[in-house]
Short mmCIF file of C-alpha atoms and ligand atoms in Angstrom, two decimals:
data_model
loop_
_atom_site.label_atom_id
_atom_site.label_comp_id
_atom_site.label_asym_id
_atom_site.label_seq_id
_atom_site.Cartn_x
_atom_site.Cartn_y
_atom_site.Cartn_z
CA MET A 1146 -94.43 73.18 3.61
CA GLU A 1147 -96.32 75.19 6.12
CA THR A 1148 -99.47 73.11 5.49
CA ILE A 1149 -97.35 69.96 6.17
CA VAL A 1150 -95.90 71.20 9.46
CA ASN A 1151 -99.27 72.25 10.71
CA ALA A 1152 -101.21 69.13 9.64
CA PHE A 1153 -98.70 66.48 10.28
CA PRO A 1154 -99.19 66.04 14.07
CA TYR A 1155 -102.87 65.85 13.67
CA LEU A 1156 -102.39 63.33 10.80
CA MET A 1157 -100.08 61.07 13.12
CA GLU A 1158 -102.88 60.93 15.72
CA GLY A 1159 -105.31 59.81 13.16
CA LEU A 1160 -102.72 57.24 12.14
CA GLN A 1161 -102.60 56.05 15.58
CA VAL A 1162 -106.39 55.50 15.62
CA THR A 1163 -106.16 53.65 12.34
CA LEU A 1164 -103.53 51.39 13.19
CA TYR A 1165 -105.29 50.51 16.53
CA ILE A 1166 -108.39 49.77 14.85
CA PHE A 1167 -106.69 47.79 12.19
CA ALA A 1168 -104.76 45.72 14.69
CA ILE A 1169 -107.73 44.74 16.92
CA ALA A 1170 -110.12 44.12 13.76
CA ILE A 1171 -107.61 42.11 12.03
CA VAL A 1172 -106.84 39.81 14.93
CA PHE A 1173 -110.60 39.38 15.67
CA GLY A 1174 -111.09 39.00 11.99
CA PHE A 1175 -108.73 36.32 11.72
CA LEU A 1176 -110.25 34.35 14.72
CA ILE A 1177 -113.77 34.76 13.02
CA GLY A 1178 -112.41 33.44 9.89
CA LEU A 1179 -110.62 30.54 11.32
CA VAL A 1180 -114.06 29.53 13.16
CA VAL A 1181 -116.27 30.13 10.24
CA ALA A 1182 -113.87 28.11 8.00
CA LEU A 1183 -113.97 25.27 10.52
CA PHE A 1184 -117.65 25.36 10.50
CA ARG A 1185 -117.75 25.41 6.82
CA LEU A 1186 -115.72 22.17 6.88
CA ALA A 1187 -117.45 20.62 9.78
CA PRO A 1188 -119.28 17.27 9.38
CA LEU A 1189 -122.39 18.95 10.83
CA LYS A 1190 -124.67 20.23 8.04
CA ILE A 1191 -126.12 23.14 10.01
CA LEU A 1192 -122.67 24.62 10.78
CA ASN A 1193 -121.92 24.55 7.06
CA TRP A 1194 -124.97 26.45 6.44
CA ILE A 1195 -124.51 29.01 8.93
CA ALA A 1196 -121.12 29.63 7.63
CA LYS A 1197 -122.08 29.80 4.17
CA ILE A 1198 -124.88 32.26 4.81
CA PHE A 1199 -122.62 34.31 6.75
CA VAL A 1200 -119.96 34.60 4.04
CA ASP A 1201 -122.60 35.19 1.37
CA ALA A 1202 -124.08 37.92 3.17
CA ILE A 1203 -121.01 39.78 3.73
CA ARG A 1204 -119.57 39.05 0.12
CA GLY A 1205 -122.91 40.07 -1.37
CA THR A 1206 -123.27 43.53 0.35
CA PRO A 1207 -121.02 46.65 0.25
CA PHE A 1208 -118.70 47.40 3.28
CA ILE A 1209 -120.40 50.92 3.75
CA VAL A 1210 -123.79 49.19 4.06
CA GLN A 1211 -122.37 46.73 6.74
CA LEU A 1212 -121.01 49.57 8.65
CA PHE A 1213 -124.28 51.55 8.54
CA PHE A 1214 -126.36 48.43 9.51
CA ILE A 1215 -124.02 47.92 12.60
CA TYR A 1216 -123.57 51.42 13.57
CA PHE A 1217 -127.04 53.03 12.89
CA GLY A 1218 -129.06 49.72 12.55
CA LEU A 1219 -128.13 47.82 15.54
CA ASN A 1220 -127.72 50.88 17.74
CA SER A 1221 -131.38 51.77 17.07
CA LEU A 1222 -132.37 48.54 19.13
CA ALA A 1223 -132.95 49.35 22.50
CA PHE A 1224 -130.60 46.88 24.14
CA ILE A 1225 -127.39 47.74 21.98
CA SER A 1226 -125.22 50.73 22.17
CA LEU A 1227 -121.95 50.99 20.35
CA ASP A 1228 -119.65 54.02 19.92
CA ASN A 1229 -118.44 54.66 16.48
CA THR A 1230 -115.06 53.21 17.00
CA THR A 1231 -116.41 49.89 18.32
CA ALA A 1232 -118.94 49.86 15.63
CA GLY A 1233 -115.92 50.30 13.16
CA ILE A 1234 -113.97 47.63 14.70
CA VAL A 1235 -116.74 45.17 14.64
CA THR A 1236 -117.61 45.82 11.02
CA VAL A 1237 -113.87 45.55 9.87
CA ALA A 1238 -113.29 42.43 11.87
CA ILE A 1239 -116.62 40.86 10.64
CA ASN A 1240 -116.00 41.90 7.03
CA ALA A 1241 -112.40 40.62 7.08
CA GLY A 1242 -113.58 37.39 8.97
CA ALA A 1243 -115.86 36.40 6.00
CA TYR A 1244 -113.01 36.86 3.37
CA PHE A 1245 -110.42 35.15 5.65
CA SER A 1246 -112.64 32.24 6.32
CA GLU A 1247 -112.85 31.55 2.42
CA ILE A 1248 -109.06 31.90 2.31
CA ILE A 1249 -108.42 29.45 5.15
CA ARG A 1250 -110.94 27.08 3.91
CA ALA A 1251 -109.14 26.87 0.57
CA GLY A 1252 -105.94 26.71 2.35
CA ILE A 1253 -106.99 23.73 4.48
CA GLN A 1254 -108.44 21.91 1.65
CA SER A 1255 -105.20 22.37 -0.43
CA ILE A 1256 -103.27 20.17 2.00
CA ASP A 1257 -103.01 16.57 0.74
CA LYS A 1258 -105.29 13.87 2.31
CA GLY A 1259 -102.43 11.72 3.17
CA GLN A 1260 -101.38 14.36 5.83
CA THR A 1261 -104.57 13.73 7.64
CA GLU A 1262 -104.45 10.06 7.20
CA ALA A 1263 -100.88 9.82 8.49
CA ALA A 1264 -101.78 11.94 11.64
CA ARG A 1265 -104.97 10.04 12.35
CA SER A 1266 -103.21 6.67 11.97
CA LEU A 1267 -100.81 7.81 14.53
CA GLY A 1268 -103.77 8.39 17.05
CA LEU A 1269 -103.99 12.04 16.74
CA ASN A 1270 -107.68 13.01 17.11
CA SER A 1271 -109.18 15.56 14.36
CA THR A 1272 -108.49 18.62 16.67
CA GLN A 1273 -104.86 17.75 17.12
CA ASN A 1274 -104.45 17.02 13.39
CA MET A 1275 -106.02 20.51 12.54
CA ARG A 1276 -103.66 22.13 15.20
CA TYR A 1277 -100.25 20.45 14.49
CA ILE A 1278 -100.49 19.11 11.01
CA ILE A 1279 -103.03 20.93 8.75
CA LEU A 1280 -103.14 24.44 9.86
CA PRO A 1281 -99.43 25.13 10.18
CA GLN A 1282 -98.95 24.02 6.59
CA ALA A 1283 -102.13 25.76 5.47
CA PHE A 1284 -101.03 29.05 6.83
CA ARG A 1285 -97.92 29.00 5.09
CA ARG A 1286 -99.62 28.55 1.81
CA MET A 1287 -102.15 31.11 2.73
CA LEU A 1288 -99.86 33.86 3.80
CA PRO A 1289 -99.88 35.90 0.53
CA THR A 1290 -103.69 35.89 0.28
CA ILE A 1291 -103.97 36.83 3.96
CA THR A 1292 -101.74 39.82 3.42
CA ASN A 1293 -103.83 40.78 0.56
CA GLN A 1294 -106.99 40.88 2.53
CA ALA A 1295 -105.25 42.56 5.52
CA ILE A 1296 -104.33 45.30 3.10
CA ILE A 1297 -107.79 45.52 1.88
CA SER A 1298 -109.09 45.73 5.41
CA LEU A 1299 -106.57 48.54 6.18
CA LYS A 1300 -108.00 50.62 3.28
CA ASP A 1301 -111.54 49.75 4.50
CA THR A 1302 -110.82 51.24 7.83
CA SER A 1303 -110.79 54.75 5.80
CA LEU A 1304 -114.64 54.37 5.52
CA LEU A 1305 -115.09 54.67 9.15
CA SER A 1306 -114.39 58.47 8.84
CA VAL A 1307 -117.98 58.39 7.54
CA ILE A 1308 -119.41 57.79 10.91
CA GLY A 1309 -116.98 60.13 12.53
CA VAL A 1310 -114.28 57.86 13.68
CA ALA A 1311 -111.22 60.06 14.23
CA ASP A 1312 -109.04 57.93 11.89
CA LEU A 1313 -106.25 59.02 9.53
CA THR A 1314 -108.72 59.76 6.68
CA GLN A 1315 -111.06 61.80 9.09
CA GLU A 1316 -108.00 63.76 10.25
CA GLY A 1317 -107.07 64.38 6.77
CA ARG A 1318 -110.61 65.87 5.99
CA ILE A 1319 -110.52 68.07 8.98
CA GLN A 1320 -106.97 69.32 7.93
CA ALA A 1321 -107.79 69.74 4.37
CA SER A 1322 -110.52 72.25 5.30
CA ALA A 1323 -108.60 73.98 8.23
CA THR A 1324 -105.55 74.55 6.06
CA PHE A 1325 -107.34 75.32 2.78
CA ASP A 1326 -104.77 73.05 1.16
CA ALA A 1327 -106.61 69.81 0.06
CA PHE A 1328 -104.00 69.16 -2.73
CA ASN A 1329 -101.02 68.80 -0.29
CA VAL A 1330 -103.23 67.19 2.68
CA TYR A 1331 -104.59 64.55 0.54
CA LEU A 1332 -101.16 63.91 -1.14
CA ILE A 1333 -99.65 63.39 2.25
CA LEU A 1334 -102.71 61.23 3.30
CA GLY A 1335 -102.04 59.06 0.44
CA ILE A 1336 -98.38 58.74 0.92
CA ILE A 1337 -99.01 57.84 4.57
CA TYR A 1338 -101.29 54.93 3.54
CA PHE A 1339 -98.81 53.90 0.89
CA VAL A 1340 -95.98 53.55 3.24
CA ILE A 1341 -98.01 51.64 5.92
CA ILE A 1342 -99.21 49.24 3.20
CA TYR A 1343 -95.80 48.85 1.93
CA LEU A 1344 -94.26 48.12 5.36
CA LEU A 1345 -97.14 45.45 5.96
CA SER A 1346 -96.03 43.85 2.66
CA MET A 1347 -92.42 43.81 3.47
CA LEU A 1348 -93.34 42.19 6.88
CA ALA A 1349 -95.42 39.63 5.26
CA SER A 1350 -92.69 38.67 2.71
CA PHE A 1351 -90.40 38.57 5.35
CA VAL A 1352 -92.10 36.11 7.31
CA GLU A 1353 -93.00 34.16 4.31
CA ARG A 1354 -89.21 33.69 3.33
CA LYS A 1355 -88.59 32.60 7.08
CA PHE A 1356 -91.25 29.90 6.97
CA VAL A 1357 -92.10 28.83 3.49
CA LEU A 1358 -88.76 27.72 2.56
CA ARG A 1359 -89.59 24.17 3.70
CA MET B 935 -102.97 -14.44 20.46
CA THR B 936 -105.30 -13.12 17.75
CA MET B 937 -104.33 -9.62 17.00
CA ILE B 938 -106.82 -9.07 14.00
CA ARG B 939 -110.06 -10.75 13.20
CA VAL B 940 -111.96 -9.68 10.11
CA GLU B 941 -115.63 -11.02 10.02
CA ASN B 942 -117.63 -10.78 6.81
CA LEU B 943 -116.16 -7.34 6.09
CA LYS B 944 -117.98 -5.05 3.52
CA LYS B 945 -117.11 -1.81 2.16
CA SER B 946 -118.82 0.29 -0.37
CA PHE B 947 -117.95 3.79 -1.92
CA GLY B 948 -121.55 4.97 -2.96
CA ASN B 949 -122.78 2.20 -5.18
CA LEU B 950 -119.23 0.74 -5.85
CA GLU B 951 -118.83 -2.38 -3.64
CA VAL B 952 -115.28 -2.78 -3.32
CA ILE B 953 -115.24 -5.34 -0.50
CA LYS B 954 -118.14 -7.72 -0.74
CA ASP B 955 -117.20 -10.37 1.93
CA MET B 956 -113.83 -10.72 3.44
CA SER B 957 -113.03 -12.80 6.74
CA THR B 958 -109.65 -13.67 7.97
CA VAL B 959 -107.41 -13.78 11.29
CA VAL B 960 -104.07 -12.67 11.84
CA GLU B 961 -102.28 -14.06 14.85
CA GLU B 962 -99.53 -12.43 16.85
CA LYS B 963 -96.20 -12.31 15.08
CA GLU B 964 -97.69 -13.05 11.88
CA VAL B 965 -96.60 -11.54 8.61
CA ILE B 966 -99.57 -11.45 6.13
CA CYS B 967 -99.01 -10.34 2.67
CA VAL B 968 -101.74 -9.03 0.55
CA ILE B 969 -101.51 -9.31 -3.25
CA GLY B 970 -104.09 -8.66 -6.00
CA PRO B 971 -104.66 -6.69 -9.21
CA SER B 972 -104.92 -2.93 -9.21
CA GLY B 973 -108.10 -1.65 -8.03
CA SER B 974 -109.11 -4.76 -6.32
CA GLY B 975 -109.38 -3.15 -2.93
CA LYS B 976 -106.20 -4.16 -1.14
CA SER B 977 -105.50 -0.61 0.11
CA THR B 978 -109.20 -0.38 1.08
CA PHE B 979 -108.90 -3.55 3.01
CA LEU B 980 -105.86 -2.40 4.78
CA ARG B 981 -107.49 1.10 5.64
CA CYS B 982 -110.42 -0.72 7.09
CA LEU B 983 -108.15 -2.29 9.66
CA ASN B 984 -107.64 0.96 11.40
CA ARG B 985 -110.80 2.49 10.23
CA LEU B 986 -109.31 5.21 8.13
CA GLU B 987 -112.39 4.03 5.83
CA GLU B 988 -115.61 3.90 7.49
CA ILE B 989 -116.64 0.17 7.41
CA THR B 990 -119.89 -0.62 5.68
CA GLY B 991 -120.66 -4.08 7.12
CA GLY B 992 -119.20 -6.86 9.17
CA HIS B 993 -116.71 -6.71 11.97
CA VAL B 994 -113.04 -5.99 12.50
CA TYR B 995 -111.60 -6.79 15.90
CA ILE B 996 -108.22 -5.46 16.90
CA GLU B 997 -106.87 -7.49 19.77
CA GLY B 998 -110.55 -8.49 20.68
CA VAL B 999 -111.86 -4.92 20.44
CA ASP B 1000 -114.79 -4.62 17.77
CA ILE B 1001 -113.55 -1.25 15.99
CA THR B 1002 -116.87 -1.09 13.94
CA ASP B 1003 -118.61 -0.42 17.36
CA PRO B 1004 -119.37 3.47 17.28
CA LYS B 1005 -118.50 3.65 20.95
CA VAL B 1006 -115.10 2.57 20.55
CA ASP B 1007 -112.25 5.11 21.05
CA ILE B 1008 -110.65 4.65 17.68
CA ASN B 1009 -107.83 6.85 18.50
CA LYS B 1010 -106.89 4.78 21.32
CA ILE B 1011 -106.92 1.69 19.14
CA ARG B 1012 -104.91 3.34 16.35
CA GLN B 1013 -102.00 3.99 18.80
CA ASP B 1014 -101.55 0.33 18.63
CA VAL B 1015 -101.77 0.11 14.93
CA GLY B 1016 -99.00 1.69 12.91
CA MET B 1017 -99.49 2.48 9.27
CA VAL B 1018 -96.99 3.16 6.49
CA PHE B 1019 -98.14 4.73 3.19
CA GLN B 1020 -97.18 4.37 -0.49
CA GLN B 1021 -96.65 8.16 -0.59
CA PHE B 1022 -94.79 8.25 2.84
CA ASN B 1023 -97.03 11.19 4.04
CA LEU B 1024 -94.30 12.67 6.10
CA PHE B 1025 -95.16 16.07 7.81
CA PRO B 1026 -93.20 18.40 5.42
CA HIS B 1027 -93.08 21.34 8.02
CA LYS B 1028 -91.54 19.28 10.64
CA SER B 1029 -87.93 17.94 11.01
CA VAL B 1030 -87.36 14.25 10.90
CA LEU B 1031 -87.04 14.11 14.59
CA GLU B 1032 -90.12 16.24 14.98
CA ASN B 1033 -91.95 13.87 12.69
CA VAL B 1034 -91.04 10.92 15.00
CA ILE B 1035 -91.70 12.52 18.35
CA LEU B 1036 -94.89 14.28 17.43
CA ALA B 1037 -97.44 11.51 18.15
CA PRO B 1038 -95.76 10.25 21.23
CA MET B 1039 -95.61 13.69 22.68
CA LYS B 1040 -99.10 14.83 21.75
CA VAL B 1041 -101.03 11.67 21.95
CA LYS B 1042 -99.13 9.73 24.73
CA LYS B 1043 -98.11 12.74 26.51
CA SER B 1044 -94.46 11.56 26.83
CA ASP B 1045 -91.97 14.12 27.79
CA ARG B 1046 -89.79 15.50 25.07
CA LYS B 1047 -86.56 14.04 26.54
CA ALA B 1048 -87.75 10.42 26.57
CA SER B 1049 -89.56 10.86 23.22
CA GLU B 1050 -86.21 12.29 21.60
CA LYS B 1051 -84.24 9.44 23.08
CA LYS B 1052 -86.60 6.73 21.75
CA ALA B 1053 -86.74 8.55 18.25
CA TYR B 1054 -82.95 8.55 18.06
CA GLU B 1055 -83.11 4.84 18.69
CA LEU B 1056 -85.47 4.30 16.14
CA LEU B 1057 -83.66 6.41 13.69
CA ASP B 1058 -80.65 4.20 14.36
CA LYS B 1059 -82.52 1.31 13.60
CA VAL B 1060 -83.58 2.54 10.12
CA GLY B 1061 -80.11 4.02 9.53
CA LEU B 1062 -80.92 7.74 9.65
CA ARG B 1063 -79.73 9.02 12.87
CA GLU B 1064 -77.78 11.58 10.96
CA LYS B 1065 -80.83 12.95 9.35
CA ALA B 1066 -82.50 13.78 12.55
CA LYS B 1067 -82.40 17.45 11.87
CA ALA B 1068 -83.22 17.37 8.15
CA TYR B 1069 -86.60 18.16 6.65
CA PRO B 1070 -88.51 15.45 4.60
CA GLY B 1071 -87.89 17.81 1.42
CA GLU B 1072 -84.30 16.96 1.85
CA LEU B 1073 -84.57 13.21 1.82
CA SER B 1074 -84.72 10.56 -0.89
CA GLY B 1075 -87.75 8.42 -1.23
CA GLY B 1076 -86.15 5.45 0.39
CA GLN B 1077 -84.91 7.71 3.39
CA LYS B 1078 -88.49 9.25 3.49
CA GLN B 1079 -90.15 5.67 3.86
CA ARG B 1080 -87.70 4.66 6.53
CA VAL B 1081 -88.45 7.78 8.59
CA ALA B 1082 -92.20 6.94 8.00
CA ILE B 1083 -91.63 3.65 9.49
CA ALA B 1084 -89.68 4.98 12.50
CA ARG B 1085 -92.53 7.50 13.01
CA ALA B 1086 -95.07 4.65 13.15
CA LEU B 1087 -92.76 2.57 15.44
CA ALA B 1088 -92.48 5.51 17.95
CA MET B 1089 -95.94 4.63 19.23
CA ASP B 1090 -94.94 1.35 19.97
CA PRO B 1091 -97.45 -0.28 17.88
CA LYS B 1092 -98.44 -3.98 18.37
CA ILE B 1093 -99.39 -4.09 14.65
CA MET B 1094 -97.96 -2.47 11.57
CA LEU B 1095 -99.86 -2.04 8.26
CA PHE B 1096 -98.06 -1.35 5.22
CA ASP B 1097 -99.62 -0.07 2.02
CA GLU B 1098 -97.25 -0.79 -1.03
CA PRO B 1099 -94.25 0.76 0.88
CA THR B 1100 -91.90 0.34 -1.84
CA SER B 1101 -93.96 1.13 -5.01
CA ALA B 1102 -93.10 4.88 -5.12
CA LEU B 1103 -89.51 4.23 -4.75
CA ASP B 1104 -86.46 4.11 -7.32
CA PRO B 1105 -85.46 0.42 -7.58
CA GLU B 1106 -82.30 1.04 -5.88
CA MET B 1107 -84.00 2.30 -2.80
CA VAL B 1108 -86.39 -0.67 -2.39
CA GLY B 1109 -83.88 -2.99 -0.78
CA ASP B 1110 -83.18 -0.61 2.22
CA VAL B 1111 -86.83 -0.27 3.13
CA LEU B 1112 -87.42 -4.11 2.70
CA ASP B 1113 -84.50 -4.69 4.90
CA VAL B 1114 -85.99 -2.62 7.66
CA MET B 1115 -89.18 -4.56 7.24
CA LYS B 1116 -87.56 -7.77 7.41
CA GLN B 1117 -85.88 -6.78 10.63
CA LEU B 1118 -89.16 -5.91 12.09
CA ALA B 1119 -90.75 -9.26 10.95
CA HIS B 1120 -87.73 -11.03 12.77
CA GLU B 1121 -88.30 -8.93 15.80
CA GLY B 1122 -91.79 -10.38 15.99
CA MET B 1123 -93.83 -7.58 14.81
CA THR B 1124 -97.46 -8.48 13.52
CA MET B 1125 -97.53 -7.20 10.04
CA VAL B 1126 -99.96 -6.83 7.11
CA VAL B 1127 -98.19 -5.80 4.11
CA VAL B 1128 -99.96 -4.90 0.75
CA THR B 1129 -97.11 -5.42 -1.95
CA HIS B 1130 -96.21 -6.03 -5.49
CA GLU B 1131 -92.77 -7.33 -4.14
CA MET B 1132 -93.62 -11.02 -4.81
CA GLY B 1133 -90.13 -11.96 -3.60
CA PHE B 1134 -90.65 -10.19 -0.06
CA ALA B 1135 -94.18 -11.99 0.12
CA ALA B 1136 -92.56 -15.40 -0.65
CA GLU B 1137 -89.62 -14.94 1.53
CA MET B 1138 -91.37 -13.12 4.53
CA GLY B 1139 -94.94 -13.91 4.48
CA ASP B 1140 -96.29 -16.53 6.97
CA ARG B 1141 -99.42 -16.31 4.86
CA VAL B 1142 -100.41 -14.62 1.56
CA LEU B 1143 -103.80 -13.43 0.76
CA PHE B 1144 -104.90 -13.12 -2.95
CA ILE B 1145 -107.74 -10.48 -3.28
CA ASP B 1146 -109.63 -9.92 -6.29
CA GLY B 1147 -113.40 -8.98 -7.18
CA GLY B 1148 -114.22 -8.07 -3.44
CA TYR B 1149 -113.26 -11.37 -2.06
CA ILE B 1150 -110.22 -13.07 -0.72
CA VAL B 1151 -110.02 -15.61 -3.33
CA GLU B 1152 -107.18 -17.72 -1.91
CA GLU B 1153 -105.30 -17.62 1.26
CA ASN B 1154 -102.15 -19.82 1.81
CA VAL B 1155 -98.66 -20.14 2.81
CA PRO B 1156 -96.41 -18.65 0.06
CA LYS B 1157 -94.90 -21.69 -0.96
CA GLU B 1158 -98.49 -23.25 -1.79
CA LEU B 1159 -100.02 -20.00 -2.99
CA PHE B 1160 -97.25 -19.03 -5.38
CA GLY B 1161 -96.20 -22.89 -6.23
CA ASN B 1162 -99.63 -24.48 -6.25
CA PRO B 1163 -102.53 -21.95 -6.66
CA GLN B 1164 -105.98 -23.45 -6.51
CA HIS B 1165 -108.15 -20.84 -8.36
CA GLU B 1166 -108.07 -19.80 -11.80
CA ARG B 1167 -107.90 -16.15 -10.92
CA THR B 1168 -104.84 -16.56 -8.68
CA LYS B 1169 -103.07 -18.46 -11.60
CA ALA B 1170 -103.99 -15.71 -14.01
CA PHE B 1171 -102.82 -12.95 -11.80
CA LEU B 1172 -99.56 -14.86 -10.83
CA SER B 1173 -98.81 -15.65 -14.53
CA LYS B 1174 -98.74 -11.89 -15.23
CA VAL B 1175 -96.72 -10.91 -12.20
CA LEU B 1176 -94.16 -13.52 -11.67
N1 ATP C 652 -112.42 7.24 -1.48
C1 ATP C 652 -112.83 6.57 -2.60
N2 ATP C 652 -114.05 6.83 -3.12
C2 ATP C 652 -114.48 6.30 -4.13
N3 ATP C 652 -113.88 5.14 -4.62
C3 ATP C 652 -112.82 4.68 -4.13
C4 ATP C 652 -112.29 5.30 -3.17
N4 ATP C 652 -111.10 4.78 -2.64
C5 ATP C 652 -111.01 3.68 -3.52
N5 ATP C 652 -112.09 3.60 -4.38
C6 ATP C 652 -112.34 2.64 -5.34
O1 ATP C 652 -112.29 1.35 -4.74
C7 ATP C 652 -111.51 0.45 -5.51
C8 ATP C 652 -110.39 -0.23 -4.86
O2 ATP C 652 -109.40 0.82 -4.42
P1 ATP C 652 -108.21 0.38 -3.74
O3 ATP C 652 -107.44 1.56 -3.72
O4 ATP C 652 -108.50 -0.33 -2.49
O5 ATP C 652 -107.41 -0.60 -4.70
P2 ATP C 652 -105.86 -1.28 -4.69
O6 ATP C 652 -106.07 -2.77 -4.68
O7 ATP C 652 -105.21 -0.81 -3.43
O8 ATP C 652 -105.43 -0.85 -5.97
P3 ATP C 652 -103.85 -0.44 -6.19
O9 ATP C 652 -103.00 -1.56 -6.46
O10 ATP C 652 -103.96 0.24 -7.51
O11 ATP C 652 -103.27 0.30 -5.17
C9 ATP C 652 -111.01 1.28 -6.83
O12 ATP C 652 -112.02 0.87 -7.85
C10 ATP C 652 -111.02 2.70 -6.47
O13 ATP C 652 -111.24 3.42 -7.60
MG1 MG C 653 -103.51 0.46 -3.21
#
């Protein structure tokens, strides 16, 4: 009990950092995913290739290696200097972006061709078709998979503790040694992650119910 | 005035030559019905008229503009050429009203009020004003198709293309849709209608095109084409469908 009382404020600070990193990374990750998906589906071969190489590179390497590459690798170049939090956000965003792009691509391709034909026959250009017809329908279908990936990315943020980011996991590690009560601290740490992820899923299914009815 | 001029149209999908050589002319206010066996290229022909299919060879002129010219603004041309599909292709995430006002608002930049007013008039015309707030998933096939017609008309097209608009409908729904199309024809809309409804073609068509083997085999007023077909293939086809 004492452990909990002592450690809890620090864990809450760590949680704030985790949520902050997650929120920024997931928004940028989504934008990256959208752009890469559109590249992947673009009529220009060169864009398809760029997108495919990017996705394969991210999917084919461990998250932690991507993190080290960006934090230690890129930082060793003279003209780049990233603090650990920024490097962490960038890595999570890029990593999530690659997976999001595959989800978004599949979502776009799952929409019946007739939708595009109807839109184009009305005079909509391809951008308007994407924006008003295809993406809104695709997103509804993609929501469950998007949520899944967001949860994975949230869990990935715990690896940022390795480069010293003061996130929830890092605070947990510090408190575990400070209180000499690793069992209870890590138990609480697990419960906090669980609750956050549970809330995230609840939010997602609420949004889904609201939109997917049609 | 000539609305559509097709000159030596060719269309292939890879090695499959679907349209070998077709030429025809559609004048203003004409209703042209296109008939032919399944797979003969009726849909492909129709879809070349608004370039939903990339044209392999020849020329298609819409109101004098050659749409095979790569420099042509095809989105502009398409505003004048409405299209109605066998599978309706309504936008399921949008209400009936939103389906109808979308293109006027986004493409023509009309304001919402004017677009809605027009949309309600069109929904009246197709007998579906009370469904304005419904979603496509809540409509019967016949209602969907009438919304699709209203949606196309909202752009004030000068030409309407119909690709078997009644083939996906239960028989009892076909009449409502055909009635709307007849009304449009009487109002002087220029129409090209791919159809299996020989009754409609006979009654409404100014001319009927019979397509087979990549060519327009025969083209005539319905009375002649149905009553006195000149070609063996037309005779064979008609003996099967009439
Ligand atoms: N996108 C495509 N890619 C490849 N082949 C196609 C494509 N679209 C149509 N075809 C082929 O072109 C031929 C003509 O098709 P089309 O749909 O124009 O025929 P149709 O006369 O409309 O037939 P139906 O009465 O069944 O609608 C068919 O052999 C079809 O398989
Ligand atoms: Mg067809």
